[in-house]
Coordinates of C-alpha atoms and ligand atoms in Angstrom, one line a residue:
X1 CA 52.2 -52.6 -58.1
X2 CA 55.5 -54.2 -58.9
X3 CA 55.4 -53.3 -62.2
X4 CA 54.6 -49.3 -61.1
X5 CA 57.1 -48.9 -58.4
X6 CA 60.1 -50.6 -61.1
X7 CA 57.9 -47.6 -63.7
X8 CA 58.5 -45.3 -61.4
X9 CA 62.2 -45.8 -60.3
X10 CA 63.0 -45.8 -63.9
X11 CA 60.7 -42.5 -64.6
X12 CA 62.5 -41.2 -61.5
X13 CA 66.4 -41.9 -63.1
X14 CA 64.9 -40.0 -66.1
X15 CA 64.0 -43.1 -68.2
X16 CA 61.4 -44.1 -70.1
X17 CA 58.8 -41.4 -68.2
X18 CA 55.1 -43.0 -69.5
X19 CA 52.3 -41.3 -67.3
X20 CA 51.6 -45.1 -65.5
X21 CA 54.4 -44.4 -64.1
X22 CA 53.8 -41.0 -63.6
X23 CA 50.7 -41.7 -61.4
X24 CA 52.4 -43.4 -59.7
X25 CA 55.3 -41.8 -57.8
X26 CA 52.5 -39.7 -57.2
X27 CA 52.6 -39.2 -53.2
X28 CA 48.8 -38.3 -51.3
X29 CA 49.6 -36.3 -47.9
X30 CA 46.6 -37.2 -46.3
X31 CA 45.8 -34.9 -42.9
X32 CA 43.3 -37.4 -40.0
X33 CA 43.2 -37.7 -36.6
X34 CA 42.6 -41.1 -36.1
X35 CA 45.1 -42.1 -33.7
X36 CA 43.5 -44.9 -31.3
X37 CA 44.2 -48.4 -31.8
X38 CA 40.6 -49.2 -33.3
X39 CA 40.8 -45.8 -35.1
X40 CA 45.2 -46.7 -36.6
X41 CA 44.2 -49.8 -37.8
X42 CA 41.2 -48.8 -39.9
X43 CA 42.8 -45.8 -41.8
X44 CA 45.2 -48.6 -41.8
X45 CA 42.9 -49.8 -44.8
X46 CA 43.3 -47.1 -46.6
X47 CA 46.5 -46.4 -46.3
X48 CA 47.2 -51.1 -47.6
X49 CA 45.1 -50.2 -50.7
X50 CA 46.2 -47.2 -51.3
X51 CA 49.5 -48.3 -51.3
X52 CA 48.7 -51.5 -53.9
X53 CA 46.9 -49.0 -55.8
X54 CA 50.8 -48.0 -56.7
X55 CA 50.3 -44.7 -54.3
X56 CA 52.9 -43.9 -51.9
X57 CA 50.5 -42.9 -48.4
X58 CA 52.2 -39.7 -46.6
X59 CA 50.7 -40.7 -43.3
X60 CA 49.8 -36.0 -40.9
X61 CA 47.8 -37.5 -38.4
X62 CA 47.4 -35.3 -35.1
X63 CA 46.5 -37.3 -31.9
X64 CA 43.4 -35.9 -30.5
X65 CA 39.4 -37.1 -29.9
X66 CA 37.1 -34.9 -32.4
X67 CA 39.3 -33.2 -34.3
X68 CA 40.0 -29.9 -32.3
X69 CA 44.3 -29.9 -33.0
X70 CA 43.9 -30.8 -36.4
X71 CA 42.0 -28.1 -37.6
X72 CA 44.5 -26.7 -36.3
X73 CA 47.6 -27.8 -37.8
X74 CA 44.9 -27.8 -40.9
X75 CA 44.6 -24.4 -40.9
X76 CA 48.7 -23.6 -40.4
X77 CA 49.5 -26.1 -43.4
X78 CA 46.7 -24.0 -45.8
X79 CA 47.7 -20.4 -45.1
X80 CA 51.5 -22.1 -45.7
X81 CA 50.6 -23.0 -49.5
X82 CA 51.4 -26.8 -48.0
X83 CA 47.7 -28.1 -47.9
X84 CA 47.7 -31.2 -47.9
X85 CA 46.2 -33.9 -50.7
X86 CA 42.8 -34.9 -47.8
X87 CA 42.5 -34.2 -44.4
X88 CA 39.7 -35.5 -42.6
X89 CA 36.5 -32.9 -42.8
X90 CA 32.9 -33.0 -41.8
X91 CA 29.0 -31.5 -41.9
X92 CA 28.5 -27.3 -42.7
X93 CA 32.7 -27.5 -42.5
X94 CA 33.6 -28.9 -45.8
X95 CA 31.4 -26.0 -47.5
X96 CA 32.8 -23.5 -44.7
X97 CA 36.2 -24.1 -46.6
X98 CA 35.0 -25.1 -50.3
X99 CA 34.0 -20.8 -49.7
X100 CA 37.3 -20.4 -49.7
X101 CA 37.9 -22.4 -52.5
X102 CA 40.6 -24.1 -51.8
X103 CA 39.4 -27.7 -53.2
X104 CA 38.9 -29.1 -56.1
X105 CA 36.5 -31.6 -57.0
X106 CA 36.4 -34.8 -57.5
X107 CA 32.6 -35.4 -59.0
X108 CA 35.4 -37.5 -61.5
X109 CA 35.2 -40.6 -58.7
X110 CA 31.2 -40.3 -57.2
X111 CA 29.9 -41.6 -60.5
X112 CA 27.5 -44.0 -58.9
X113 CA 27.6 -42.3 -55.4
X114 CA 24.0 -40.3 -55.8
X115 CA 22.1 -43.4 -56.1
X116 CA 24.9 -46.1 -53.1
X117 CA 23.7 -42.4 -50.4
X118 CA 20.8 -41.5 -48.5
X119 CA 20.4 -38.6 -49.4
X120 CA 20.6 -36.3 -46.4
X121 CA 24.0 -37.2 -46.4
X122 CA 24.8 -36.9 -50.1
X123 CA 23.8 -33.3 -50.2
X124 CA 26.6 -32.7 -47.5
X125 CA 29.2 -34.2 -49.7
X126 CA 28.7 -31.2 -52.0
X127 CA 28.7 -28.0 -52.8
X128 CA 28.7 -25.3 -55.6
X129 CA 27.1 -28.2 -57.2
X130 CA 29.5 -30.8 -57.3
X131 CA 30.8 -34.0 -54.7
X132 CA 34.0 -32.5 -53.0
X133 CA 33.5 -35.0 -50.0
X134 CA 33.8 -38.6 -49.5
X135 CA 32.7 -40.5 -46.9
X136 CA 33.9 -43.1 -45.1
X137 CA 30.4 -44.6 -42.6
X138 CA 28.2 -43.2 -39.8
X139 CA 28.6 -43.5 -36.6
X140 CA 26.1 -43.0 -34.2
X141 CA 26.8 -41.1 -31.5
X142 CA 24.4 -41.7 -29.0
X143 CA 25.4 -45.2 -26.8
X144 CA 26.4 -45.9 -23.6
X145 CA 28.7 -48.7 -23.1
X146 CA 28.6 -51.1 -20.4
X147 CA 30.6 -53.9 -18.8
X148 CA 29.1 -57.0 -19.0
X149 CA 30.6 -57.9 -15.1
X150 CA 29.4 -54.6 -14.1
X151 CA 26.2 -55.0 -15.0
X152 CA 25.3 -59.2 -14.0
X153 CA 26.9 -57.5 -10.2
X154 CA 24.6 -53.9 -10.6
X155 CA 21.0 -56.2 -11.7
X156 CA 21.6 -57.7 -15.4
X157 CA 20.1 -54.8 -17.4
X158 CA 20.6 -52.0 -19.8
X159 CA 18.6 -48.7 -18.8
X160 CA 16.3 -48.1 -21.3
X161 CA 15.0 -43.6 -18.5
X162 CA 17.2 -42.4 -15.9
X163 CA 15.5 -43.3 -13.6
X164 CA 17.1 -46.7 -14.1
X165 CA 19.9 -45.3 -15.0
X166 CA 20.6 -43.4 -11.7
X167 CA 19.6 -46.9 -9.9
X168 CA 21.8 -48.7 -11.6
X169 CA 24.8 -46.5 -11.4
X170 CA 24.4 -46.1 -7.1
X171 CA 24.1 -50.8 -7.7
X172 CA 27.4 -50.5 -9.4
X173 CA 28.9 -48.2 -6.8
X174 CA 27.1 -49.8 -4.0
X175 CA 29.4 -52.6 -5.2
X176 CA 32.9 -50.9 -5.4
X177 CA 32.2 -50.2 -8.6
X178 CA 33.4 -47.5 -10.3
X179 CA 30.0 -46.0 -12.3
X180 CA 31.3 -44.1 -14.9
X181 CA 34.2 -43.3 -16.8
X182 CA 34.5 -39.7 -18.2
X183 CA 37.1 -38.5 -20.9
X184 CA 38.1 -34.5 -20.2
X185 CA 37.9 -32.1 -23.1
X186 CA 35.0 -29.9 -23.8
X187 CA 33.8 -32.4 -26.7
X188 CA 33.5 -34.9 -25.2
X189 CA 31.2 -32.9 -22.3
X190 CA 29.0 -31.7 -25.6
X191 CA 29.1 -35.5 -26.1
X192 CA 27.3 -36.1 -23.3
X193 CA 25.1 -33.0 -23.1
X194 CA 23.8 -33.3 -26.6
X195 CA 22.6 -37.2 -25.2
X196 CA 20.8 -36.1 -22.8
X197 CA 19.4 -32.9 -24.7
X198 CA 17.7 -36.1 -27.2
X199 CA 16.1 -37.9 -24.5
X200 CA 14.3 -34.7 -24.3
X201 CA 12.9 -36.3 -27.8
X202 CA 14.0 -36.1 -31.6
X203 CA 11.4 -32.7 -31.7
X204 CA 13.0 -31.3 -29.6
X205 CA 16.7 -32.2 -30.3
X206 CA 16.0 -30.7 -33.5
X207 CA 14.8 -27.8 -32.2
X208 CA 17.2 -25.9 -29.9
X209 CA 20.0 -27.4 -31.4
X210 CA 19.6 -27.7 -35.9
X211 CA 17.2 -24.2 -35.3
X212 CA 18.7 -23.0 -32.6
X213 CA 15.0 -21.8 -31.7
X214 CA 15.7 -19.6 -28.4
X215 CA 11.8 -20.8 -26.6
X216 CA 13.0 -23.9 -27.1
X217 CA 16.3 -22.8 -26.3
X218 CA 15.3 -21.4 -22.9
X219 CA 12.4 -23.9 -22.1
X220 CA 11.9 -26.0 -18.8
X221 CA 12.5 -29.0 -20.7
X222 CA 16.7 -27.3 -20.6
X223 CA 16.7 -26.3 -17.2
X224 CA 16.0 -30.4 -17.0
X225 CA 18.5 -31.4 -19.3
X226 CA 20.8 -29.5 -17.2
X227 CA 20.4 -30.5 -13.9
X228 CA 20.1 -34.1 -15.6
X229 CA 23.7 -33.6 -16.4
X230 CA 24.5 -32.3 -12.7
X231 CA 23.4 -35.4 -11.5
X232 CA 24.8 -37.8 -14.5
X233 CA 28.7 -36.2 -13.2
X234 CA 27.9 -37.2 -10.3
X235 CA 28.9 -40.7 -10.7
X236 CA 32.3 -39.4 -12.5
X237 CA 35.6 -40.2 -11.2
X238 CA 38.1 -37.6 -9.6
X239 CA 41.0 -38.4 -12.6
X240 CA 39.3 -37.3 -15.4
X241 CA 40.7 -34.1 -16.0
X242 CA 43.0 -34.7 -19.4
X243 CA 41.6 -37.7 -20.4
X244 CA 41.6 -38.8 -23.1
X245 CA 38.3 -40.5 -24.7
X246 CA 39.9 -44.3 -25.7
X247 CA 41.6 -44.3 -21.7
X248 CA 37.8 -44.1 -20.6
X249 CA 36.8 -46.7 -22.6
X250 CA 39.9 -48.5 -21.7
X251 CA 38.5 -48.2 -18.1
X252 CA 35.4 -49.7 -19.0
X253 CA 37.4 -52.2 -21.2
X254 CA 39.3 -53.2 -18.1
X255 CA 35.8 -53.3 -15.9
X256 CA 37.7 -50.2 -13.2
X257 CA 34.6 -48.5 -14.7
X258 CA 30.9 -50.0 -15.7
X259 CA 29.1 -47.1 -18.3
X260 CA 30.9 -44.8 -20.2
X261 CA 28.7 -42.4 -23.1
X262 CA 30.1 -42.3 -25.7
X263 CA 30.2 -42.7 -30.3
X264 CA 30.6 -45.5 -31.6
X265 CA 34.3 -45.2 -32.5
X266 CA 34.6 -46.6 -29.0
X267 CA 33.1 -50.2 -30.0
X268 CA 36.6 -50.3 -32.7
X269 CA 38.2 -49.8 -28.7
X270 CA 36.1 -52.6 -27.8
X271 CA 36.2 -54.9 -30.8
X272 CA 41.6 -54.4 -31.1
X273 CA 41.3 -54.8 -27.6
X274 CA 39.2 -58.9 -28.7
X275 CA 36.3 -57.6 -26.1
X276 CA 33.1 -58.7 -27.4
X277 CA 29.2 -57.5 -28.0
X278 CA 27.1 -59.6 -25.8
X279 CA 29.6 -61.3 -23.8
X280 CA 31.9 -58.8 -22.7
X281 CA 30.0 -55.1 -22.5
X282 CA 26.6 -54.3 -23.9
X283 CA 25.9 -51.4 -26.3
X284 CA 22.4 -49.6 -25.4
X285 CA 21.3 -46.3 -26.1
X286 CA 21.4 -43.6 -23.8
X287 CA 18.8 -44.2 -22.1
X288 CA 15.7 -41.8 -23.1
X289 CA 16.9 -41.6 -26.7
X290 CA 16.2 -45.5 -28.4
X291 CA 13.6 -44.7 -31.5
X292 CA 16.1 -41.2 -32.1
X293 CA 19.6 -41.9 -33.9
X294 CA 22.6 -38.5 -33.4
X295 CA 24.9 -39.2 -36.8
X296 CA 28.6 -38.3 -37.3
X297 CA 29.2 -39.7 -40.9
X298 CA 33.6 -38.8 -41.4
X299 CA 34.6 -37.6 -45.2
X300 CA 37.5 -36.4 -46.6
X301 CA 38.0 -33.5 -48.8
X302 CA 39.9 -32.6 -51.3
X303 CA 42.5 -29.8 -51.5
X304 CA 44.2 -28.2 -54.8
X305 CA 48.2 -29.3 -55.4
X306 CA 50.5 -26.5 -56.3
X307 CA 50.2 -26.3 -60.2
X308 CA 47.2 -27.7 -60.2
X309 CA 43.5 -27.1 -61.5
X310 CA 41.5 -29.8 -61.1
X311 CA 41.8 -33.4 -59.0
X312 CA 44.7 -35.0 -59.3
X313 CA 45.4 -38.7 -60.0
X314 CA 45.8 -40.0 -56.7
X315 CA 43.2 -37.4 -55.6
X316 CA 40.3 -39.5 -57.6
X317 CA 41.8 -42.6 -56.8
X318 CA 41.6 -41.9 -52.8
X319 CA 38.1 -41.1 -53.4
X320 CA 36.9 -43.4 -54.8
X321 CA 38.4 -46.2 -52.8
X322 CA 36.8 -44.5 -50.2
X323 CA 33.0 -44.8 -51.3
X324 CA 34.4 -49.1 -53.1
X325 CA 32.2 -51.4 -51.1
X326 CA 35.2 -53.8 -49.7
X327 CA 36.6 -50.9 -48.3
X328 CA 33.5 -48.9 -46.6
X329 CA 33.0 -53.0 -44.5
X330 CA 36.3 -53.7 -43.9
X331 CA 36.7 -49.8 -42.6
X332 CA 34.0 -49.7 -40.6
X333 CA 34.4 -53.6 -39.0
X334 CA 37.2 -52.1 -37.1
X335 CA 35.9 -48.7 -36.8
X336 CA 32.6 -49.5 -35.4
X337 CA 30.7 -47.8 -37.3
X338 CA 28.6 -49.2 -40.6
X339 CA 29.2 -48.6 -44.1
X340 CA 27.7 -45.0 -45.4
X341 CA 27.2 -46.5 -48.7
X342 CA 24.4 -48.2 -49.4
X343 CA 23.7 -52.1 -49.9
X344 CA 26.8 -52.6 -48.2
X345 CA 26.6 -56.2 -46.5
X346 CA 26.0 -56.7 -42.7
X347 CA 26.6 -59.8 -42.7
X348 CA 30.4 -59.9 -40.5
X349 CA 28.8 -57.0 -38.2
X350 CA 28.1 -57.8 -34.5
X351 CA 25.1 -57.5 -32.4
X352 CA 25.2 -53.5 -32.1
X353 CA 26.4 -52.5 -35.6
X354 CA 23.1 -54.3 -36.3
X355 CA 21.1 -52.8 -34.1
X356 CA 22.6 -49.5 -35.2
X357 CA 21.9 -49.4 -38.9
X358 CA 18.5 -50.9 -38.1
X359 CA 17.4 -48.4 -35.7
X360 CA 18.8 -46.1 -38.4
X361 CA 16.9 -47.2 -41.2
X362 CA 13.2 -46.7 -37.8
X363 CA 14.5 -42.6 -37.4
X364 CA 15.0 -42.4 -40.4
X365 CA 11.8 -43.0 -41.0
X366 CA 10.5 -41.4 -37.9
X367 CA 12.6 -38.4 -38.6
X368 CA 14.5 -39.6 -35.4
X369 CA 17.5 -39.1 -37.8
X370 CA 19.3 -35.8 -36.1
X371 CA 22.5 -34.3 -36.7
X372 CA 25.6 -35.0 -33.5
X373 CA 26.1 -30.9 -32.9
X374 CA 29.0 -32.6 -31.2
X375 CA 30.4 -34.1 -34.0
X376 CA 30.5 -31.2 -36.0
X377 CA 27.3 -32.0 -38.5
X378 CA 24.8 -29.4 -37.1
X379 CA 26.3 -26.5 -36.8
X380 CA 28.9 -24.2 -38.3
X381 CA 32.0 -24.4 -36.4
X382 CA 31.7 -20.8 -35.2
X383 CA 28.2 -21.8 -33.1
X384 CA 28.9 -25.6 -32.4
X385 CA 32.4 -23.8 -30.8
X386 CA 30.2 -20.9 -29.0
X387 CA 27.7 -24.0 -27.1
X388 CA 30.2 -26.2 -26.2
X389 CA 31.9 -23.4 -23.9
X390 CA 28.8 -22.6 -22.4
X391 CA 28.7 -26.3 -21.9
X392 CA 31.9 -26.9 -20.9
X393 CA 32.5 -24.1 -17.9
X394 CA 29.0 -25.4 -16.8
X395 CA 30.5 -29.2 -16.1
X396 CA 33.7 -27.9 -15.1
X397 CA 32.1 -25.2 -12.4
X398 CA 29.3 -24.8 -10.6
X399 CA 27.4 -23.0 -12.4
X400 CA 23.7 -23.6 -12.0
X401 CA 21.0 -24.5 -14.6
X402 CA 19.0 -20.9 -15.0
X403 CA 22.6 -19.5 -16.1
X404 CA 23.3 -22.3 -18.7
X405 CA 20.6 -21.4 -20.5
X406 CA 20.2 -17.9 -20.2
X407 CA 24.5 -18.0 -21.2
X408 CA 22.9 -20.9 -24.1
X409 CA 20.6 -19.1 -25.9
X410 CA 23.1 -15.9 -26.5
X411 CA 25.8 -18.2 -27.3
X412 CA 23.6 -20.1 -30.1
X413 CA 23.4 -16.1 -32.2
X414 CA 26.6 -16.6 -33.3
X415 CA 27.3 -15.8 -36.6
Ligands
BGC501 C1 35.4 -38.8 -35.5 C2 36.0 -40.2 -35.3 C3 37.2 -40.0 -34.3 C4 36.5 -40.1 -32.4 C5 36.9 -40.1 -31.9 C6 34.6 -38.0 -34.1 O1 35.1 -36.4 -34.1 O2 33.5 -38.1 -36.7 O3 35.6 -41.4 -36.0 O4 37.1 -41.6 -33.9 O5 35.6 -38.5 -33.4 O6 38.1 -39.3 -32.6

């Protein structure tokens, strides 16, 4: 690294400007929304690895869970001709950006990816037959995190059905514990709502949120989804408006609340606070979803840089590093996820991650492996946004379930 730095300095001074020195000086601007404690630690691994490889990391972090603010910032950058080297984009949005003709293929770094990725995820990384995105890890969304002391105080068993869940929440309430920590942004509403949709079965979830089947969307089961969400809301505290997800996680970490519905990036916060699964907290599948798995795979896409037709050396190195076994392991250990690359050892991971991995294998075989709508994996942006509006309106008003179901069917038609 020292050598590269010296070569870079010589080149900048107009001396000895060889190819490696030019590469060493490349600055990589990376747009992402990983700003919570656990998230920053995880992306810090990538920054360190790239710096060790001799590249300059230019961090473009835009705070805001699930990336709504980051996506707005990205559009502004691209429109003004200042696209970053790479940006955190996932799911069908990868193809939407590729269709704009602003991405560069990274096939040169992806020689061994096909045999090292689950086929359903490998497909998502492609556009027009080329790799255009590099995947980080697999997050499971359908988790319920429970403070262990609160659980012990209120009965000691993680709920596996909604009646058990409500019984536990009542006991927490009676013991003076705030049952649920909930944040206050649309994506958090949608995360909880899709959990409840999944509790009606993976087939129901697929028909409703992947196929957008009208009969399913307007069924009695869907009415009961909204009814259940309304009932869960009865256990929220009054201060959730505008609350970030990691602040809600902190309430469970500190024992200010008993439970949180959240994907396993929340586990990154527990780990960052020095908390241990099984000792300080318990992770359980959302009631009724034990056999199913809503997946959320983060990835980076690579933007065409000024004066370049194809990916730059820095972009190719970034893609390669993201999929390297060592990085995959350390990133997920901090992030709360599991490696997306097949064959990475799970030895260093905690019980929750091992459970995630085991449940993933079962769900893939049984047809219970489904893309998360709330995290941009199931639908193009427009339809996902319209459904999110319906759910958030319902959860922030006194609207009845029937009205919400009718609005849902209409929103699903958004193109
Ligand atoms: C991303 C995670 C991130 C979470 C909260 C999700 O959509 O996939 O990587 O930690 O949002 O910001």
